[in-house]
Short mmCIF file of C-alpha atoms in Angstrom, two decimals:
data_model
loop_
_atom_site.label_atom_id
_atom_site.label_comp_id
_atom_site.label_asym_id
_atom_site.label_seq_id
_atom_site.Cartn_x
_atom_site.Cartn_y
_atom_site.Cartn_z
CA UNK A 1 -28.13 37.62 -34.15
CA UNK A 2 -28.88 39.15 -31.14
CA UNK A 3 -32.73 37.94 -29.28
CA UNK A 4 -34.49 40.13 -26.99
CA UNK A 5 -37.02 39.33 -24.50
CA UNK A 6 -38.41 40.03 -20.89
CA UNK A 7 -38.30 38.55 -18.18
CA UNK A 8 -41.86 39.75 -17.47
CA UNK A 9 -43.10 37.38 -19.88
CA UNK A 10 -41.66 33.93 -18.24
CA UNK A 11 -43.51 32.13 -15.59
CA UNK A 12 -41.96 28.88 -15.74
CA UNK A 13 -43.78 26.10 -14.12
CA UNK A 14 -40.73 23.46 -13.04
CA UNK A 15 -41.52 19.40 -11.38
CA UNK A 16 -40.46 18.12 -8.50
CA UNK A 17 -37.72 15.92 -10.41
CA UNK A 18 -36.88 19.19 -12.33
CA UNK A 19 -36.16 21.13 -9.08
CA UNK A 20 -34.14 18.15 -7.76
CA UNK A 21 -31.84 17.91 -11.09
CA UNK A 22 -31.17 21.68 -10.16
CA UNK A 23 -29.10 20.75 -6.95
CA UNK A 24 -25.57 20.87 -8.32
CA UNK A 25 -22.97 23.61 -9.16
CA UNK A 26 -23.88 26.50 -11.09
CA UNK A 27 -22.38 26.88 -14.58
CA UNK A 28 -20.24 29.46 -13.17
CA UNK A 29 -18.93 26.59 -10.66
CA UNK A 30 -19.85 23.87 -13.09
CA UNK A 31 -15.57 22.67 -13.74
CA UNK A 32 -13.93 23.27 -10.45
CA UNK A 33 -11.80 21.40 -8.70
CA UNK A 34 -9.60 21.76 -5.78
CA UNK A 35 -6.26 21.97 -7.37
CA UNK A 36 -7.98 25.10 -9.60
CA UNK A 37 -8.47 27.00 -6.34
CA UNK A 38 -5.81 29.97 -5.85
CA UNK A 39 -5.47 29.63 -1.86
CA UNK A 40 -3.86 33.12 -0.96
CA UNK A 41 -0.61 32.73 0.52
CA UNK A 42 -1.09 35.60 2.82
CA UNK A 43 -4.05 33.20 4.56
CA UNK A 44 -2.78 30.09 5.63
CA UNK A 45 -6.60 29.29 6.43
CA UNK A 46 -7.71 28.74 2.55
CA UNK A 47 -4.99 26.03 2.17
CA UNK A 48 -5.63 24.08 5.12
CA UNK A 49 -9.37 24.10 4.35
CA UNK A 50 -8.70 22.41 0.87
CA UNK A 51 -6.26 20.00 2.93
CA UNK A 52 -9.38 19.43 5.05
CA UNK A 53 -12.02 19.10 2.36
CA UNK A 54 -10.10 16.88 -0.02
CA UNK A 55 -9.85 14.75 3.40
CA UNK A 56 -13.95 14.82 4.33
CA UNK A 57 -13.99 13.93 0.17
CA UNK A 58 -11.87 11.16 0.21
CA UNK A 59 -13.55 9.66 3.16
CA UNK A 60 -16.76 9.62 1.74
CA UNK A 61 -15.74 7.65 -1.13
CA UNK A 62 -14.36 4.92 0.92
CA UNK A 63 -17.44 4.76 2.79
CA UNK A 64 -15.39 5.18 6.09
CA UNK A 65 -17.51 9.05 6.86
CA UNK A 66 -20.46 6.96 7.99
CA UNK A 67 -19.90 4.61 10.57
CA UNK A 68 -19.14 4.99 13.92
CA UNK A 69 -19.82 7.44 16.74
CA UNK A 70 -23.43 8.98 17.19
CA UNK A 71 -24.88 7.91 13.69
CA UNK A 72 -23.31 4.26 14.37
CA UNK A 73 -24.99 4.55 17.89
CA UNK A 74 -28.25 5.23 16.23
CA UNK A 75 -27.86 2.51 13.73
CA UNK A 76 -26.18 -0.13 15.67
CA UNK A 77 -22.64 0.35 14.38
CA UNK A 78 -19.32 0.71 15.47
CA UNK A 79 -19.15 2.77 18.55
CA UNK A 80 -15.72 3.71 17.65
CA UNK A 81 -14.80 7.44 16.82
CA UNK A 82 -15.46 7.85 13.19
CA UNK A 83 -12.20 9.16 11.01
CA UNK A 84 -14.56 12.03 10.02
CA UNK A 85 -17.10 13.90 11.78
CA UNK A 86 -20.50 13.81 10.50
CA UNK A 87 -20.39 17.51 8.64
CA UNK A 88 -18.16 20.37 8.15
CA UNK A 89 -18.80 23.81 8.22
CA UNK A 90 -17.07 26.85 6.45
CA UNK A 91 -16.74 30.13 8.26
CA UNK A 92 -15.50 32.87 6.29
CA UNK A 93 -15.94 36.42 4.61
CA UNK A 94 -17.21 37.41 1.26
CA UNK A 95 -15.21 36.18 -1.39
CA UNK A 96 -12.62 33.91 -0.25
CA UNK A 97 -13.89 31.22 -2.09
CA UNK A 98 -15.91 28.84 0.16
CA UNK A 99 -18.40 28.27 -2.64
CA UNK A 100 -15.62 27.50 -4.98
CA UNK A 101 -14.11 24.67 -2.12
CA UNK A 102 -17.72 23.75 -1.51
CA UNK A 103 -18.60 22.78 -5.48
CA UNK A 104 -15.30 21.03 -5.52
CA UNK A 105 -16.39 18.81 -2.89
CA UNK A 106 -19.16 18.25 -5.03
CA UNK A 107 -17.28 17.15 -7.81
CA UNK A 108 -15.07 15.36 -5.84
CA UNK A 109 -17.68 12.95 -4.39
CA UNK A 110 -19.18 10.16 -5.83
CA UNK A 111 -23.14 10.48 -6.35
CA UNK A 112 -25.98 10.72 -5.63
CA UNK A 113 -25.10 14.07 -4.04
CA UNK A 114 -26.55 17.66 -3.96
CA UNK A 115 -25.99 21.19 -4.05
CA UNK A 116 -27.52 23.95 -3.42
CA UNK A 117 -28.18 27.61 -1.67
CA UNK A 118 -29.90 27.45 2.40
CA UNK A 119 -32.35 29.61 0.11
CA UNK A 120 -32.57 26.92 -2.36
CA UNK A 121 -32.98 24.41 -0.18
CA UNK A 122 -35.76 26.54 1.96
CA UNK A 123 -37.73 26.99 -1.19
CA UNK A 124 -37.37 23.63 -1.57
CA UNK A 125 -39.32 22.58 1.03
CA UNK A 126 -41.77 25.09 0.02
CA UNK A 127 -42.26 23.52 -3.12
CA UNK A 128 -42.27 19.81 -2.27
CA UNK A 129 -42.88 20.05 1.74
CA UNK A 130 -40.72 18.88 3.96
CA UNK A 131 -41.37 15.20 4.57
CA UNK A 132 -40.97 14.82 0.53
CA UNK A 133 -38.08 16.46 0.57
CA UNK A 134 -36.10 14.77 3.31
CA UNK A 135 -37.57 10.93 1.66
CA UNK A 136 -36.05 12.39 -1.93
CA UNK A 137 -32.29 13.62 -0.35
CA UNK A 138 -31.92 10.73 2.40
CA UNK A 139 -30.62 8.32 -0.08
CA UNK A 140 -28.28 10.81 -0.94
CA UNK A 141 -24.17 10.30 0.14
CA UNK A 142 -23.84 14.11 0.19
CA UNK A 143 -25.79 17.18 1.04
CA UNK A 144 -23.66 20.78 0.61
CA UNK A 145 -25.58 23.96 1.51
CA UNK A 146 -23.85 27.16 0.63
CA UNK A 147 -24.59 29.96 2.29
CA UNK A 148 -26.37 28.65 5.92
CA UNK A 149 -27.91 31.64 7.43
CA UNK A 150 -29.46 32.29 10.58
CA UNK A 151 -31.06 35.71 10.21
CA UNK A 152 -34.78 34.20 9.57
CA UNK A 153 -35.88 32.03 13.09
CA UNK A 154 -38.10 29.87 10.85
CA UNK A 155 -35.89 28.73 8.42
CA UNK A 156 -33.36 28.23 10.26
CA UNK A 157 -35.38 26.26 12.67
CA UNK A 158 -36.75 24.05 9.18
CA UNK A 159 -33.19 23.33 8.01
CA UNK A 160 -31.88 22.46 11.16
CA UNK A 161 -34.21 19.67 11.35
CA UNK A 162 -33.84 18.78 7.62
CA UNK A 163 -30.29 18.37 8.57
CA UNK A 164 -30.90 16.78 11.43
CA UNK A 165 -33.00 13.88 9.88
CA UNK A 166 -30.52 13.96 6.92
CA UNK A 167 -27.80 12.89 9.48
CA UNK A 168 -29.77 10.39 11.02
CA UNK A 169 -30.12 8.70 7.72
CA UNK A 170 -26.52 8.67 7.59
CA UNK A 171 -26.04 11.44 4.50
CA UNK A 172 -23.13 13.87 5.26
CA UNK A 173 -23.24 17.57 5.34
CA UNK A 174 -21.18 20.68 4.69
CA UNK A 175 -22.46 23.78 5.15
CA UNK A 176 -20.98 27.51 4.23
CA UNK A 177 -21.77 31.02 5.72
CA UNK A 178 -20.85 34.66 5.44
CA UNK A 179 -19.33 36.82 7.83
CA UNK A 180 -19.82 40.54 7.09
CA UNK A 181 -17.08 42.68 6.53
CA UNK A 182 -15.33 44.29 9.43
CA UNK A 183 -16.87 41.29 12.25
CA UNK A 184 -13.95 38.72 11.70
CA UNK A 185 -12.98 39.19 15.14
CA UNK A 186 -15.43 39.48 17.89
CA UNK A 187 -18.74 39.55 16.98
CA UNK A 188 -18.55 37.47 13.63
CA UNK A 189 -21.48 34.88 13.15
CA UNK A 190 -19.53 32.27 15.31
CA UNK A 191 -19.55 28.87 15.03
CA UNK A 192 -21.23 28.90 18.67
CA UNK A 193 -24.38 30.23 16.98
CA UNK A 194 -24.55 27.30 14.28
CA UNK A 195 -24.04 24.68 16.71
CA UNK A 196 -26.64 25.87 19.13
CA UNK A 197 -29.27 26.05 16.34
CA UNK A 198 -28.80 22.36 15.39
CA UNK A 199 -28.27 21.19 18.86
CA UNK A 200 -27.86 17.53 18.54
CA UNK A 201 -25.81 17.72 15.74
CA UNK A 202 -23.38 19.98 17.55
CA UNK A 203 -20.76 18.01 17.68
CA UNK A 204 -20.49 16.35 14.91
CA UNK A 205 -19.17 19.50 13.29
CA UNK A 206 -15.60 20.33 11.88
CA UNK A 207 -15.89 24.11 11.45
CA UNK A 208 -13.17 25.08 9.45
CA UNK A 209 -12.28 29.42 9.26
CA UNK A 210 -11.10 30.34 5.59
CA UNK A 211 -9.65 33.88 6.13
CA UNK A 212 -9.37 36.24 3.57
CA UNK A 213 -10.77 39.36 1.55
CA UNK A 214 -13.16 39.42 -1.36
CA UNK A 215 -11.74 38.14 -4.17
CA UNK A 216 -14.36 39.95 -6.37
CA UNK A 217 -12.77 43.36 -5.25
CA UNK A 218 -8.91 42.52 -4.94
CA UNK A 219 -6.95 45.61 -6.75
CA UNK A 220 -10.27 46.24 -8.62
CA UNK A 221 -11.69 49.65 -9.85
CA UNK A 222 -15.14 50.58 -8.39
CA UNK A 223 -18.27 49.59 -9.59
CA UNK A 224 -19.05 51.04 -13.00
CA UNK A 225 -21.17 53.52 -12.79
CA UNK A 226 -25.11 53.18 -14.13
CA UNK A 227 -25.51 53.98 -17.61
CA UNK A 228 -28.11 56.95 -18.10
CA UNK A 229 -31.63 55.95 -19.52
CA UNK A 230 -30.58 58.37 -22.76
CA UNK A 231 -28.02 56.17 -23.60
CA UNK A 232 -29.15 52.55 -22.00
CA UNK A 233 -30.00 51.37 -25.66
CA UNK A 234 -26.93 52.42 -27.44
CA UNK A 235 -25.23 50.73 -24.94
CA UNK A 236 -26.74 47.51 -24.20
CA UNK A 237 -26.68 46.97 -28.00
CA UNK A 238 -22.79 47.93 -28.19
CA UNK A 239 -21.62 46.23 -25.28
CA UNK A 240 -24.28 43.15 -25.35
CA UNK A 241 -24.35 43.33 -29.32
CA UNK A 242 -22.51 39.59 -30.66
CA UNK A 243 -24.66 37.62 -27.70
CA UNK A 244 -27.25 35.66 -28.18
CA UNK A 245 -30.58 36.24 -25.80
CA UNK A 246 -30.83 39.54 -23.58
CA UNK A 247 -33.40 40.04 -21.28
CA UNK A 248 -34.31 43.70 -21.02
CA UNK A 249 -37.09 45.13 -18.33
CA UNK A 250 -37.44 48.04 -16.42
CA UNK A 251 -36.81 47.42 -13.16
CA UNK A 252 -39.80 47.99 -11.16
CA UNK A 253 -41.74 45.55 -13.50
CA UNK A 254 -39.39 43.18 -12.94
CA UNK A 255 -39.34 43.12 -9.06
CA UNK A 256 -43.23 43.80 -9.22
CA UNK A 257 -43.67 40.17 -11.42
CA UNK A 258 -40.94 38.60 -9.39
CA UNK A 259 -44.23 38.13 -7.06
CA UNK A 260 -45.93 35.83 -8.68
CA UNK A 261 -42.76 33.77 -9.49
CA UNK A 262 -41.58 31.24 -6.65
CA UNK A 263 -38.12 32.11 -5.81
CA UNK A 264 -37.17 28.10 -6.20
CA UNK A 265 -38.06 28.56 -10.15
CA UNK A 266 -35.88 31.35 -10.21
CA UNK A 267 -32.62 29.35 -11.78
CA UNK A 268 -34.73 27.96 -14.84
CA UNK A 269 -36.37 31.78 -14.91
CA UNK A 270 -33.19 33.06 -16.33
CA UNK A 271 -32.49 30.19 -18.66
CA UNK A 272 -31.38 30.65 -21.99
CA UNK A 273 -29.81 33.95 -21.16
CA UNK A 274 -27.09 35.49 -22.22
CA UNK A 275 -27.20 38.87 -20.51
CA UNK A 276 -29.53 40.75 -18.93
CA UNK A 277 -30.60 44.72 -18.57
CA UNK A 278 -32.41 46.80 -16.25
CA UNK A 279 -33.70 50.27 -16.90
CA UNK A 280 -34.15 53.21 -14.29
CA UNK A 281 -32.82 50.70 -11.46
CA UNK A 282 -34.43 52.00 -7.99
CA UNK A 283 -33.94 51.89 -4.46
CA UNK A 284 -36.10 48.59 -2.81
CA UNK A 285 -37.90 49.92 -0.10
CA UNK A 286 -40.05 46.73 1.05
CA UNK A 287 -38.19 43.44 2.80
CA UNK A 288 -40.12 41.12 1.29
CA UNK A 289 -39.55 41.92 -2.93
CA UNK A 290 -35.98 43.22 -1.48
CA UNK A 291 -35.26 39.28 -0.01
CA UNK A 292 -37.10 38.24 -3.67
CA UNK A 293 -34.45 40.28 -5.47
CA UNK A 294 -31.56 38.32 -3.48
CA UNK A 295 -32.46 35.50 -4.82
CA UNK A 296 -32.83 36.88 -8.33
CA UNK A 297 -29.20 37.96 -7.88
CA UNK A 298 -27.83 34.97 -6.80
CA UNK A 299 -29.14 33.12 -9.65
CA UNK A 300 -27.75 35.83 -11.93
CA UNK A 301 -24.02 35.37 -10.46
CA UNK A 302 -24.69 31.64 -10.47
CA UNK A 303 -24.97 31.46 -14.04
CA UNK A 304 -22.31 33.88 -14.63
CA UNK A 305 -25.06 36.50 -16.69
CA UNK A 306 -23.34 40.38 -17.35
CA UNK A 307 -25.15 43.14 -16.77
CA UNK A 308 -26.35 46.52 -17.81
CA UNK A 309 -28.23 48.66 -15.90
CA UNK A 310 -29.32 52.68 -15.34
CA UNK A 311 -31.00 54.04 -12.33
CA UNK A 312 -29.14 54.32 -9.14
CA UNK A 313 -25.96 51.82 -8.45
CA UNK A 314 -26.53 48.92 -7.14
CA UNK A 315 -24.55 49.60 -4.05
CA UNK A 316 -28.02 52.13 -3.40
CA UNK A 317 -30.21 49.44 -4.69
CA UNK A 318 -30.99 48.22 -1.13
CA UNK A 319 -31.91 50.78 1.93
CA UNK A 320 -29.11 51.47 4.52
CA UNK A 321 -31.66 50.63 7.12
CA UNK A 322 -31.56 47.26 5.26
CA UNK A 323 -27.80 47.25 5.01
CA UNK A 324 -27.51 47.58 8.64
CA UNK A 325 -31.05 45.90 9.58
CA UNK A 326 -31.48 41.37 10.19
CA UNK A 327 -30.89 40.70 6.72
CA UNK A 328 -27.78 42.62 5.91
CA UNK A 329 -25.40 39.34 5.38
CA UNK A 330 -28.00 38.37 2.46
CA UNK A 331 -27.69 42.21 1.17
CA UNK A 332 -24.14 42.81 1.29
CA UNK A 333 -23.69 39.29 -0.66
CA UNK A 334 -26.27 40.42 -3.28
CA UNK A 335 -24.14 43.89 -3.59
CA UNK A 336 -21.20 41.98 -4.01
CA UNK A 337 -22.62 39.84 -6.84
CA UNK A 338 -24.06 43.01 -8.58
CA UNK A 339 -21.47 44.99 -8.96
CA UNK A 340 -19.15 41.82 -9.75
CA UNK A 341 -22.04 41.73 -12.45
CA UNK A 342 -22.32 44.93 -13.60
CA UNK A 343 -17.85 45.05 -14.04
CA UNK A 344 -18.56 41.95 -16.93
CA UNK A 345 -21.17 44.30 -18.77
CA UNK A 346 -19.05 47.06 -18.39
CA UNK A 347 -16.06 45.21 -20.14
CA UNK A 348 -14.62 45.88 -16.96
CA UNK A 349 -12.47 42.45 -15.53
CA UNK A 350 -14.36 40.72 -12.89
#
């Protein structure tokens, strides 16, 4: 029997242990592994960066990833070059499967360890400040952010020192970022611009290039197009009918309460979904609910949640002067994840 309810009703209140049990792979990335990623053999990039990860993996098991080199100079060790440097970072397009490498990592590694979005981990922050935040994940072995971004100067200034401390305390990081379509040559977010935001920890970076196009869109059809509001009942209930719990709102409620919801409660928002729904979808006009709905997204693709939608497509769902503006890595990811979104509730293959 199908249950139907709106997100406009949940305000979830979530503790600090609660937002700290969150930090691991999404169900969507919940059973990977290394040896279930598809490397493309047209990009000899993908397979060397599972050769290099399953490396940086094994390492940290044996316990031989921190010793040595700055972090033993800090701490009195060896001041012989480590085997591994202190973090690795992932520099790649949309869809080649960095988050799927980066949650086998996870797995991979023995605990305590976490995962989670530079969003995530921002909000974070917000939620427990920072000094609480670096005592909880110091005694951590592993730290994997997916996602680094440098388009906001404050956050990125907050995480660099979150990773910076992190280091120091001898927990090793891997970070992922986007590079937008068309800037893999020159102009792509370089590695140069990572390393000069965390300074110290410069060079105690691998940074490993995983080449490739979107997997989401290989030999795909479009986007489906929106459904129109005359027939958005008929066919959420046909196409969402034998699931369990569908959340159904019209749109501008739903980015209008996403307000007065911290984006860091966002994952156990959606909980106990099934699908969601969107009437009259529109066009997001203000940066601030349009960064809001990013987050909304990612937690929707996280947790692997169809969807249904009328109103514009979601390809029209952000401005073009946002598409082109600061923020358009975060944008053209959410786009992606949409429309990858909108295929499942279509019955189109992802």
């Amino acid at each position: 029997m199908v249950t139907t309810v709106h997100l406009t009703d949940r305000t979830p209140n979530v503790s600090a242990d609660e937002l700290l049990a969150g930090f691991r792979p999404s169900e969507r990335f919940g059973e990977v592994s290394f040896d279930t990623y598809r490397p493309d053999p047209a990009q000899p990039s993908q397979q060397q960066a599972v050769d290099a990860l399953r490396a940086f993996g094994a390492s940290i098991n044996r316990g031989s990833a921190t010793t040595g080199g700055f972090f033993g100079k800090l701490f009195g060790g060896s001041k012989k070059k480590p085997a591994t440097k202190a973090g690795l970072y992932l520099d790649g397009g949309f869809g080649v499967g960095k988050t799927h490498l980066l949650a086998s990592l996870w797995h991979s590694v023995e605990g305590p360890k976490a995962f989670g979005t530079f969003v995530e981990y921002t909000n974070l922050v917000g939620a427990l400040t920072f000094r609480k935040t670096v005592e909880a994940l110091s005694a951590y072995k592993l730290v994997c952010i997916d996602e680094f971004e440098l388009d906001d100067p404050g956050d990125t200034v907050l995480m660099s020192r979150l990773m910076r401390e992190l280091a120091e305390a001898g927990v090793k990081l891997v970070a992922t970022s986007n590079t937008l379509p068309g800037s893999l040559g020159e102009g792509r977010f370089a590695a140069a611009d990572f390393k000069r935001e965390i300074q110290v920890l410069a060079e105690q970076f691998d940074v490993i290039r995983v080449d490739g196009e979107d997997f989401r869109h290989r030999g795909l059809p479009a986007a489906p197009a929106p459904v129109s509001d005359t027939d958005f009942d008929t066919t959420v209930a046909q196409n969402f009918g034998d699931l369990g719990t569908i959340a159904v709102d019209n749109f501008l409620d739903l980015i209008n309460h996403l307000s007065r919801v911290h984006p860091s409660r966002y994952r156990e928002f959606i909980t106990g979904l099934d699908a969601v729904a969107w009437k009259n979808v529109q066009t997001i006009d203000q940066q601030a609910v349009a960064l809001r709905f990013v987050v909304l997204a990612d937690r929707l693709y996280d947790k692997d949640l169809p969807i249904i939608a009328s109103g514009v497509p979601f390809n029209r769902v952000f401005t073009q002067e946002m598409m082109e503006g600061g923020y358009q890595k975060k944008y053209f990811r959410a786009v992606s994840r949409l429309t990858a979104l909108a295929r499942e509730g279509s019955g189109q293959p992802e």
